[in-house]
């Protein structure tokens, strides 16, 4: 008999964690049950073990999710499936259209290890998608905010570690992304910080020479200064950038 996913999620709810999660993700359209991450991941793994079960759930396509955790679970199940690239994108698209908060977004973006296998195809798919979002001015209409954040978090998880040509491409995308959306700006700052862990000079020169949005600039610098993966002498260089920037203001 087929598993009732909603029922399984309700069994895992944790009131304390629910209260914590409500504070953490204020902006969203779904309710929160309060299922802890390890429990959510374990349930996804359990469902994915039975391919028929997993496909049955994925094919229902998240019609009307009541809970944030349903959407997250959907993405986590995708991450466990041995999909071809086409299948992967087919289900990923269903998921992306339903993301309504940063927590779901980031947990799934860091879990879809298929991106390592299909990184060339994935890059091309993201670029086409980015161009559609830009040319249709979707961010301005408050649409596709999480799609764009999802791509940025995919980049920092799977592309910064690749050859530097990807870093240069990412910096180019950052330069050409104008947005007032908090969750996109935060993702860009995070991506820049991850780039500076991998190749400090490239990121530093980019910060020094590019007129970035104030908020992104400040957030990037504070993320770099908070990072335990960036040595002190390099942090000192970033601090001088911050001070210079204060003087210009």
PDB file of C-alpha atoms in Angstrom:
ATOM      1  CA  UNK A   1       0.000   0.000   0.000  1.00  0.00           C
ATOM      2  CA  UNK A   2       1.183   3.507  -0.786  1.00  0.00           C
ATOM      3  CA  UNK A   3       2.629   5.598   1.990  1.00  0.00           C
ATOM      4  CA  UNK A   4       0.623   8.643   3.129  1.00  0.00           C
ATOM      5  CA  UNK A   5       3.341  11.252   3.088  1.00  0.00           C
ATOM      6  CA  UNK A   6       1.401  13.937   4.923  1.00  0.00           C
ATOM      7  CA  UNK A   7       0.595  11.509   7.703  1.00  0.00           C
ATOM      8  CA  UNK A   8       4.247  10.438   7.971  1.00  0.00           C
ATOM      9  CA  UNK A   9       5.322  14.078   8.254  1.00  0.00           C
ATOM     10  CA  UNK A  10       2.722  14.822  10.929  1.00  0.00           C
ATOM     11  CA  UNK A  11       4.065  11.886  12.982  1.00  0.00           C
ATOM     12  CA  UNK A  12       7.485  13.554  12.960  1.00  0.00           C
ATOM     13  CA  UNK A  13       6.373  16.993  14.086  1.00  0.00           C
ATOM     14  CA  UNK A  14       8.176  18.574  17.001  1.00  0.00           C
ATOM     15  CA  UNK A  15       6.517  21.549  18.737  1.00  0.00           C
ATOM     16  CA  UNK A  16       9.723  23.135  19.996  1.00  0.00           C
ATOM     17  CA  UNK A  17      11.281  22.901  16.577  1.00  0.00           C
ATOM     18  CA  UNK A  18       8.097  24.287  15.043  1.00  0.00           C
ATOM     19  CA  UNK A  19       8.313  27.418  17.212  1.00  0.00           C
ATOM     20  CA  UNK A  20      11.960  27.825  16.241  1.00  0.00           C
ATOM     21  CA  UNK A  21      11.243  27.355  12.514  1.00  0.00           C
ATOM     22  CA  UNK A  22       8.372  29.829  12.521  1.00  0.00           C
ATOM     23  CA  UNK A  23      10.778  32.521  13.718  1.00  0.00           C
ATOM     24  CA  UNK A  24      13.415  31.492  11.221  1.00  0.00           C
ATOM     25  CA  UNK A  25      11.264  31.559   8.084  1.00  0.00           C
ATOM     26  CA  UNK A  26       8.792  34.412   8.478  1.00  0.00           C
ATOM     27  CA  UNK A  27       8.026  34.865   4.776  1.00  0.00           C
ATOM     28  CA  UNK A  28       6.241  31.896   3.189  1.00  0.00           C
ATOM     29  CA  UNK A  29       2.836  30.663   2.019  1.00  0.00           C
ATOM     30  CA  UNK A  30       2.856  27.173   3.586  1.00  0.00           C
ATOM     31  CA  UNK A  31       2.434  26.163   7.219  1.00  0.00           C
ATOM     32  CA  UNK A  32       5.246  24.629   9.226  1.00  0.00           C
ATOM     33  CA  UNK A  33       4.921  21.331  11.077  1.00  0.00           C
ATOM     34  CA  UNK A  34       8.330  21.503  12.709  1.00  0.00           C
ATOM     35  CA  UNK A  35      10.115  18.394  11.402  1.00  0.00           C
ATOM     36  CA  UNK A  36      13.805  18.336  12.205  1.00  0.00           C
ATOM     37  CA  UNK A  37      16.234  18.075   9.301  1.00  0.00           C
ATOM     38  CA  UNK A  38      17.657  14.605  10.138  1.00  0.00           C
ATOM     39  CA  UNK A  39      14.102  13.225  10.383  1.00  0.00           C
ATOM     40  CA  UNK A  40      13.139  14.808   7.074  1.00  0.00           C
ATOM     41  CA  UNK A  41      16.234  13.400   5.379  1.00  0.00           C
ATOM     42  CA  UNK A  42      15.626   9.955   6.851  1.00  0.00           C
ATOM     43  CA  UNK A  43      12.029   9.953   5.588  1.00  0.00           C
ATOM     44  CA  UNK A  44      13.189  11.000   2.109  1.00  0.00           C
ATOM     45  CA  UNK A  45      15.753   8.188   2.104  1.00  0.00           C
ATOM     46  CA  UNK A  46      13.125   5.681   3.221  1.00  0.00           C
ATOM     47  CA  UNK A  47      10.680   6.707   0.497  1.00  0.00           C
ATOM     48  CA  UNK A  48      13.406   6.728  -2.170  1.00  0.00           C
ATOM     49  CA  UNK A  49      14.351   3.119  -1.341  1.00  0.00           C
ATOM     50  CA  UNK A  50      11.138   1.965  -2.963  1.00  0.00           C
ATOM     51  CA  UNK A  51      11.346   3.313  -6.490  1.00  0.00           C
ATOM     52  CA  UNK A  52       7.635   2.734  -7.245  1.00  0.00           C
ATOM     53  CA  UNK A  53       6.693   4.504  -4.040  1.00  0.00           C
ATOM     54  CA  UNK A  54       9.010   7.418  -4.744  1.00  0.00           C
ATOM     55  CA  UNK A  55       7.861   7.830  -8.347  1.00  0.00           C
ATOM     56  CA  UNK A  56       4.247   7.652  -7.290  1.00  0.00           C
ATOM     57  CA  UNK A  57       4.823  10.514  -4.890  1.00  0.00           C
ATOM     58  CA  UNK A  58       6.920  12.581  -7.305  1.00  0.00           C
ATOM     59  CA  UNK A  59       4.340  12.131 -10.057  1.00  0.00           C
ATOM     60  CA  UNK A  60       1.627  13.619  -7.867  1.00  0.00           C
ATOM     61  CA  UNK A  61       3.604  16.800  -8.440  1.00  0.00           C
ATOM     62  CA  UNK A  62       3.092  18.803  -5.214  1.00  0.00           C
ATOM     63  CA  UNK A  63      -0.400  19.871  -6.263  1.00  0.00           C
ATOM     64  CA  UNK A  64      -1.433  21.614  -3.052  1.00  0.00           C
ATOM     65  CA  UNK A  65       1.216  21.397  -0.377  1.00  0.00           C
ATOM     66  CA  UNK A  66      -0.061  22.457   3.045  1.00  0.00           C
ATOM     67  CA  UNK A  67       3.310  22.269   4.770  1.00  0.00           C
ATOM     68  CA  UNK A  68       6.757  23.650   4.083  1.00  0.00           C
ATOM     69  CA  UNK A  69       8.116  20.189   4.871  1.00  0.00           C
ATOM     70  CA  UNK A  70       6.176  18.589   2.005  1.00  0.00           C
ATOM     71  CA  UNK A  71       7.981  20.785  -0.478  1.00  0.00           C
ATOM     72  CA  UNK A  72      11.367  20.181   1.154  1.00  0.00           C
ATOM     73  CA  UNK A  73      10.721  16.440   1.226  1.00  0.00           C
ATOM     74  CA  UNK A  74       9.843  16.474  -2.475  1.00  0.00           C
ATOM     75  CA  UNK A  75      13.206  18.067  -3.265  1.00  0.00           C
ATOM     76  CA  UNK A  76      15.060  15.673  -0.966  1.00  0.00           C
ATOM     77  CA  UNK A  77      13.457  12.662  -2.662  1.00  0.00           C
ATOM     78  CA  UNK A  78      14.548  14.014  -6.056  1.00  0.00           C
ATOM     79  CA  UNK A  79      18.087  14.228  -4.652  1.00  0.00           C
ATOM     80  CA  UNK A  80      18.067  10.497  -3.907  1.00  0.00           C
ATOM     81  CA  UNK A  81      16.883   9.264  -7.308  1.00  0.00           C
ATOM     82  CA  UNK A  82      19.170   7.836 -10.004  1.00  0.00           C
ATOM     83  CA  UNK A  83      17.652  10.102 -12.652  1.00  0.00           C
ATOM     84  CA  UNK A  84      18.777  10.923 -16.159  1.00  0.00           C
ATOM     85  CA  UNK A  85      19.391  14.652 -16.579  1.00  0.00           C
ATOM     86  CA  UNK A  86      16.026  15.113 -18.328  1.00  0.00           C
ATOM     87  CA  UNK A  87      14.125  13.384 -15.519  1.00  0.00           C
ATOM     88  CA  UNK A  88      16.081  15.317 -12.921  1.00  0.00           C
ATOM     89  CA  UNK A  89      15.131  18.666 -14.471  1.00  0.00           C
ATOM     90  CA  UNK A  90      11.515  17.603 -15.012  1.00  0.00           C
ATOM     91  CA  UNK A  91      10.978  16.974 -11.298  1.00  0.00           C
ATOM     92  CA  UNK A  92      13.275  19.773 -10.193  1.00  0.00           C
ATOM     93  CA  UNK A  93      11.096  22.236 -12.124  1.00  0.00           C
ATOM     94  CA  UNK A  94       8.021  21.052 -10.211  1.00  0.00           C
ATOM     95  CA  UNK A  95       9.941  21.596  -6.980  1.00  0.00           C
ATOM     96  CA  UNK A  96      11.397  25.018  -7.854  1.00  0.00           C
ATOM     97  CA  UNK A  97       7.966  26.422  -8.689  1.00  0.00           C
ATOM     98  CA  UNK A  98       6.812  25.565  -5.157  1.00  0.00           C
ATOM     99  CA  UNK A  99       9.740  26.914  -3.111  1.00  0.00           C
ATOM    100  CA  UNK A 100       8.428  29.643  -0.814  1.00  0.00           C
ATOM    101  CA  UNK A 101      11.196  30.049   1.778  1.00  0.00           C
ATOM    102  CA  UNK A 102      14.975  30.082   2.036  1.00  0.00           C
ATOM    103  CA  UNK A 103      15.240  26.999   4.296  1.00  0.00           C
ATOM    104  CA  UNK A 104      13.579  24.635   1.795  1.00  0.00           C
ATOM    105  CA  UNK A 105      15.589  26.272  -0.967  1.00  0.00           C
ATOM    106  CA  UNK A 106      19.003  25.906   0.640  1.00  0.00           C
ATOM    107  CA  UNK A 107      18.566  22.432   2.079  1.00  0.00           C
ATOM    108  CA  UNK A 108      17.579  20.980  -1.276  1.00  0.00           C
ATOM    109  CA  UNK A 109      20.163  22.983  -3.232  1.00  0.00           C
ATOM    110  CA  UNK A 110      22.890  21.477  -1.065  1.00  0.00           C
ATOM    111  CA  UNK A 111      21.443  17.950  -1.428  1.00  0.00           C
ATOM    112  CA  UNK A 112      21.000  17.488  -5.189  1.00  0.00           C
ATOM    113  CA  UNK A 113      24.352  15.850  -5.797  1.00  0.00           C
ATOM    114  CA  UNK A 114      23.223  14.935  -9.328  1.00  0.00           C
ATOM    115  CA  UNK A 115      24.497  18.385 -10.282  1.00  0.00           C
ATOM    116  CA  UNK A 116      28.068  17.055  -9.947  1.00  0.00           C
ATOM    117  CA  UNK A 117      27.301  14.373 -12.495  1.00  0.00           C
ATOM    118  CA  UNK A 118      25.518  16.684 -14.931  1.00  0.00           C
ATOM    119  CA  UNK A 119      27.327  19.927 -14.212  1.00  0.00           C
ATOM    120  CA  UNK A 120      27.711  20.991 -17.870  1.00  0.00           C
ATOM    121  CA  UNK A 121      24.066  20.364 -18.732  1.00  0.00           C
ATOM    122  CA  UNK A 122      22.948  21.921 -15.471  1.00  0.00           C
ATOM    123  CA  UNK A 123      24.915  25.085 -16.171  1.00  0.00           C
ATOM    124  CA  UNK A 124      23.327  25.438 -19.590  1.00  0.00           C
ATOM    125  CA  UNK A 125      19.853  24.852 -18.152  1.00  0.00           C
ATOM    126  CA  UNK A 126      20.438  27.485 -15.433  1.00  0.00           C
ATOM    127  CA  UNK A 127      21.705  30.050 -17.927  1.00  0.00           C
ATOM    128  CA  UNK A 128      18.682  29.579 -20.213  1.00  0.00           C
ATOM    129  CA  UNK A 129      16.430  29.848 -17.229  1.00  0.00           C
ATOM    130  CA  UNK A 130      18.214  32.963 -15.916  1.00  0.00           C
ATOM    131  CA  UNK A 131      17.837  34.624 -19.295  1.00  0.00           C
ATOM    132  CA  UNK A 132      14.110  33.904 -19.338  1.00  0.00           C
ATOM    133  CA  UNK A 133      13.707  35.354 -15.862  1.00  0.00           C
ATOM    134  CA  UNK A 134      15.645  38.475 -16.863  1.00  0.00           C
ATOM    135  CA  UNK A 135      14.035  39.078 -20.227  1.00  0.00           C
ATOM    136  CA  UNK A 136      10.542  38.658 -18.773  1.00  0.00           C
ATOM    137  CA  UNK A 137      11.347  40.901 -15.778  1.00  0.00           C
ATOM    138  CA  UNK A 138      10.054  38.202 -13.449  1.00  0.00           C
ATOM    139  CA  UNK A 139      12.053  39.203 -10.370  1.00  0.00           C
ATOM    140  CA  UNK A 140      10.651  42.707 -10.530  1.00  0.00           C
ATOM    141  CA  UNK A 141       7.169  41.211 -10.347  1.00  0.00           C
ATOM    142  CA  UNK A 142       8.239  39.258  -7.260  1.00  0.00           C
ATOM    143  CA  UNK A 143       8.118  36.031  -9.206  1.00  0.00           C
ATOM    144  CA  UNK A 144      10.935  33.524  -9.436  1.00  0.00           C
ATOM    145  CA  UNK A 145      12.789  35.003  -6.458  1.00  0.00           C
ATOM    146  CA  UNK A 146      13.499  31.544  -5.100  1.00  0.00           C
ATOM    147  CA  UNK A 147      14.358  30.124  -8.504  1.00  0.00           C
ATOM    148  CA  UNK A 148      17.146  32.691  -8.717  1.00  0.00           C
ATOM    149  CA  UNK A 149      18.276  32.065  -5.134  1.00  0.00           C
ATOM    150  CA  UNK A 150      18.203  28.325  -5.863  1.00  0.00           C
ATOM    151  CA  UNK A 151      20.584  28.777  -8.795  1.00  0.00           C
ATOM    152  CA  UNK A 152      22.963  30.924  -6.758  1.00  0.00           C
ATOM    153  CA  UNK A 153      23.032  28.341  -3.958  1.00  0.00           C
ATOM    154  CA  UNK A 154      23.583  25.585  -6.547  1.00  0.00           C
ATOM    155  CA  UNK A 155      26.533  27.609  -7.849  1.00  0.00           C
ATOM    156  CA  UNK A 156      28.179  27.995  -4.463  1.00  0.00           C
ATOM    157  CA  UNK A 157      27.704  24.296  -3.712  1.00  0.00           C
ATOM    158  CA  UNK A 158      28.769  22.756  -7.015  1.00  0.00           C
ATOM    159  CA  UNK A 159      30.516  25.270  -9.280  1.00  0.00           C
ATOM    160  CA  UNK A 160      32.909  27.340  -7.161  1.00  0.00           C
ATOM    161  CA  UNK A 161      34.969  24.172  -6.649  1.00  0.00           C
ATOM    162  CA  UNK A 162      35.321  23.656 -10.412  1.00  0.00           C
ATOM    163  CA  UNK A 163      37.769  25.362 -12.733  1.00  0.00           C
ATOM    164  CA  UNK A 164      38.076  29.124 -12.489  1.00  0.00           C
ATOM    165  CA  UNK A 165      36.268  29.756 -15.759  1.00  0.00           C
ATOM    166  CA  UNK A 166      33.083  29.072 -13.775  1.00  0.00           C
ATOM    167  CA  UNK A 167      34.049  31.616 -11.149  1.00  0.00           C
ATOM    168  CA  UNK A 168      34.533  34.238 -13.856  1.00  0.00           C
ATOM    169  CA  UNK A 169      31.137  33.370 -15.328  1.00  0.00           C
ATOM    170  CA  UNK A 170      29.521  33.628 -11.894  1.00  0.00           C
ATOM    171  CA  UNK A 171      31.067  37.021 -11.253  1.00  0.00           C
ATOM    172  CA  UNK A 172      29.690  38.135 -14.585  1.00  0.00           C
ATOM    173  CA  UNK A 173      26.209  36.964 -13.587  1.00  0.00           C
ATOM    174  CA  UNK A 174      26.500  38.784 -10.246  1.00  0.00           C
ATOM    175  CA  UNK A 175      27.489  41.972 -12.062  1.00  0.00           C
ATOM    176  CA  UNK A 176      24.417  41.703 -14.258  1.00  0.00           C
ATOM    177  CA  UNK A 177      21.865  40.836 -11.595  1.00  0.00           C
ATOM    178  CA  UNK A 178      20.078  43.956 -10.407  1.00  0.00           C
ATOM    179  CA  UNK A 179      17.602  43.171  -7.697  1.00  0.00           C
ATOM    180  CA  UNK A 180      16.037  44.563  -4.558  1.00  0.00           C
ATOM    181  CA  UNK A 181      15.119  41.120  -3.282  1.00  0.00           C
ATOM    182  CA  UNK A 182      16.622  40.408   0.130  1.00  0.00           C
ATOM    183  CA  UNK A 183      16.881  36.627  -0.379  1.00  0.00           C
ATOM    184  CA  UNK A 184      18.654  37.018  -3.714  1.00  0.00           C
ATOM    185  CA  UNK A 185      21.046  39.660  -2.382  1.00  0.00           C
ATOM    186  CA  UNK A 186      21.938  37.465   0.589  1.00  0.00           C
ATOM    187  CA  UNK A 187      22.623  34.532  -1.742  1.00  0.00           C
ATOM    188  CA  UNK A 188      24.922  36.686  -3.884  1.00  0.00           C
ATOM    189  CA  UNK A 189      26.897  37.813  -0.811  1.00  0.00           C
ATOM    190  CA  UNK A 190      27.174  34.182   0.305  1.00  0.00           C
ATOM    191  CA  UNK A 191      28.359  33.110  -3.166  1.00  0.00           C
ATOM    192  CA  UNK A 192      30.987  35.874  -3.201  1.00  0.00           C
ATOM    193  CA  UNK A 193      32.242  34.776   0.194  1.00  0.00           C
ATOM    194  CA  UNK A 194      32.531  31.149  -0.987  1.00  0.00           C
ATOM    195  CA  UNK A 195      34.427  32.350  -4.068  1.00  0.00           C
ATOM    196  CA  UNK A 196      36.851  34.236  -1.821  1.00  0.00           C
ATOM    197  CA  UNK A 197      37.504  31.090   0.214  1.00  0.00           C
ATOM    198  CA  UNK A 198      38.444  29.292  -3.013  1.00  0.00           C
ATOM    199  CA  UNK A 199      40.321  32.088  -4.784  1.00  0.00           C
ATOM    200  CA  UNK A 200      40.719  35.157  -2.639  1.00  0.00           C
ATOM    201  CA  UNK A 201      42.376  37.371  -5.252  1.00  0.00           C
ATOM    202  CA  UNK A 202      39.673  36.916  -7.889  1.00  0.00           C
ATOM    203  CA  UNK A 203      36.922  37.753  -5.403  1.00  0.00           C
ATOM    204  CA  UNK A 204      38.857  40.588  -3.803  1.00  0.00           C
ATOM    205  CA  UNK A 205      39.603  42.267  -7.135  1.00  0.00           C
ATOM    206  CA  UNK A 206      35.984  41.895  -8.124  1.00  0.00           C
ATOM    207  CA  UNK A 207      34.857  43.617  -4.915  1.00  0.00           C
ATOM    208  CA  UNK A 208      37.458  46.333  -5.334  1.00  0.00           C
ATOM    209  CA  UNK A 209      36.620  47.152  -8.935  1.00  0.00           C
ATOM    210  CA  UNK A 210      32.884  46.653  -9.255  1.00  0.00           C
ATOM    211  CA  UNK A 211      30.135  48.975  -8.200  1.00  0.00           C
ATOM    212  CA  UNK A 212      28.023  46.477  -6.263  1.00  0.00           C
ATOM    213  CA  UNK A 213      24.757  47.161  -4.540  1.00  0.00           C
ATOM    214  CA  UNK A 214      25.581  48.655  -1.092  1.00  0.00           C
ATOM    215  CA  UNK A 215      23.811  45.936   0.793  1.00  0.00           C
ATOM    216  CA  UNK A 216      25.528  43.110  -1.135  1.00  0.00           C
ATOM    217  CA  UNK A 217      28.907  44.812  -0.701  1.00  0.00           C
ATOM    218  CA  UNK A 218      28.516  45.171   3.064  1.00  0.00           C
ATOM    219  CA  UNK A 219      27.088  41.681   3.528  1.00  0.00           C
ATOM    220  CA  UNK A 220      29.872  40.105   1.480  1.00  0.00           C
ATOM    221  CA  UNK A 221      32.499  41.840   3.577  1.00  0.00           C
ATOM    222  CA  UNK A 222      30.877  40.832   6.854  1.00  0.00           C
ATOM    223  CA  UNK A 223      30.537  37.215   5.649  1.00  0.00           C
ATOM    224  CA  UNK A 224      34.219  37.200   4.702  1.00  0.00           C
ATOM    225  CA  UNK A 225      35.193  38.638   8.101  1.00  0.00           C
ATOM    226  CA  UNK A 226      33.041  35.991   9.830  1.00  0.00           C
ATOM    227  CA  UNK A 227      34.524  33.106   7.861  1.00  0.00           C
ATOM    228  CA  UNK A 228      36.970  30.881   9.708  1.00  0.00           C
ATOM    229  CA  UNK A 229      38.216  29.629   6.309  1.00  0.00           C
ATOM    230  CA  UNK A 230      39.795  32.954   5.330  1.00  0.00           C
ATOM    231  CA  UNK A 231      43.144  33.788   6.985  1.00  0.00           C
ATOM    232  CA  UNK A 232      43.551  36.918   9.101  1.00  0.00           C
ATOM    233  CA  UNK A 233      45.945  38.727   6.791  1.00  0.00           C
ATOM    234  CA  UNK A 234      43.416  38.429   3.957  1.00  0.00           C
ATOM    235  CA  UNK A 235      40.626  39.617   6.237  1.00  0.00           C
ATOM    236  CA  UNK A 236      42.758  42.689   6.926  1.00  0.00           C
ATOM    237  CA  UNK A 237      42.733  43.497   3.202  1.00  0.00           C
ATOM    238  CA  UNK A 238      38.949  43.224   3.160  1.00  0.00           C
ATOM    239  CA  UNK A 239      38.708  45.484   6.194  1.00  0.00           C
ATOM    240  CA  UNK A 240      40.582  48.232   4.340  1.00  0.00           C
ATOM    241  CA  UNK A 241      38.034  47.881   1.535  1.00  0.00           C
ATOM    242  CA  UNK A 242      35.257  48.407   4.036  1.00  0.00           C
ATOM    243  CA  UNK A 243      36.911  51.482   5.516  1.00  0.00           C
ATOM    244  CA  UNK A 244      37.600  52.966   2.102  1.00  0.00           C
ATOM    245  CA  UNK A 245      33.979  52.410   1.212  1.00  0.00           C
ATOM    246  CA  UNK A 246      32.846  54.183   4.409  1.00  0.00           C
ATOM    247  CA  UNK A 247      34.974  57.204   3.504  1.00  0.00           C
ATOM    248  CA  UNK A 248      33.539  57.395  -0.014  1.00  0.00           C
ATOM    249  CA  UNK A 249      30.021  57.361   1.389  1.00  0.00           C
TER     250      UNK A 249
END
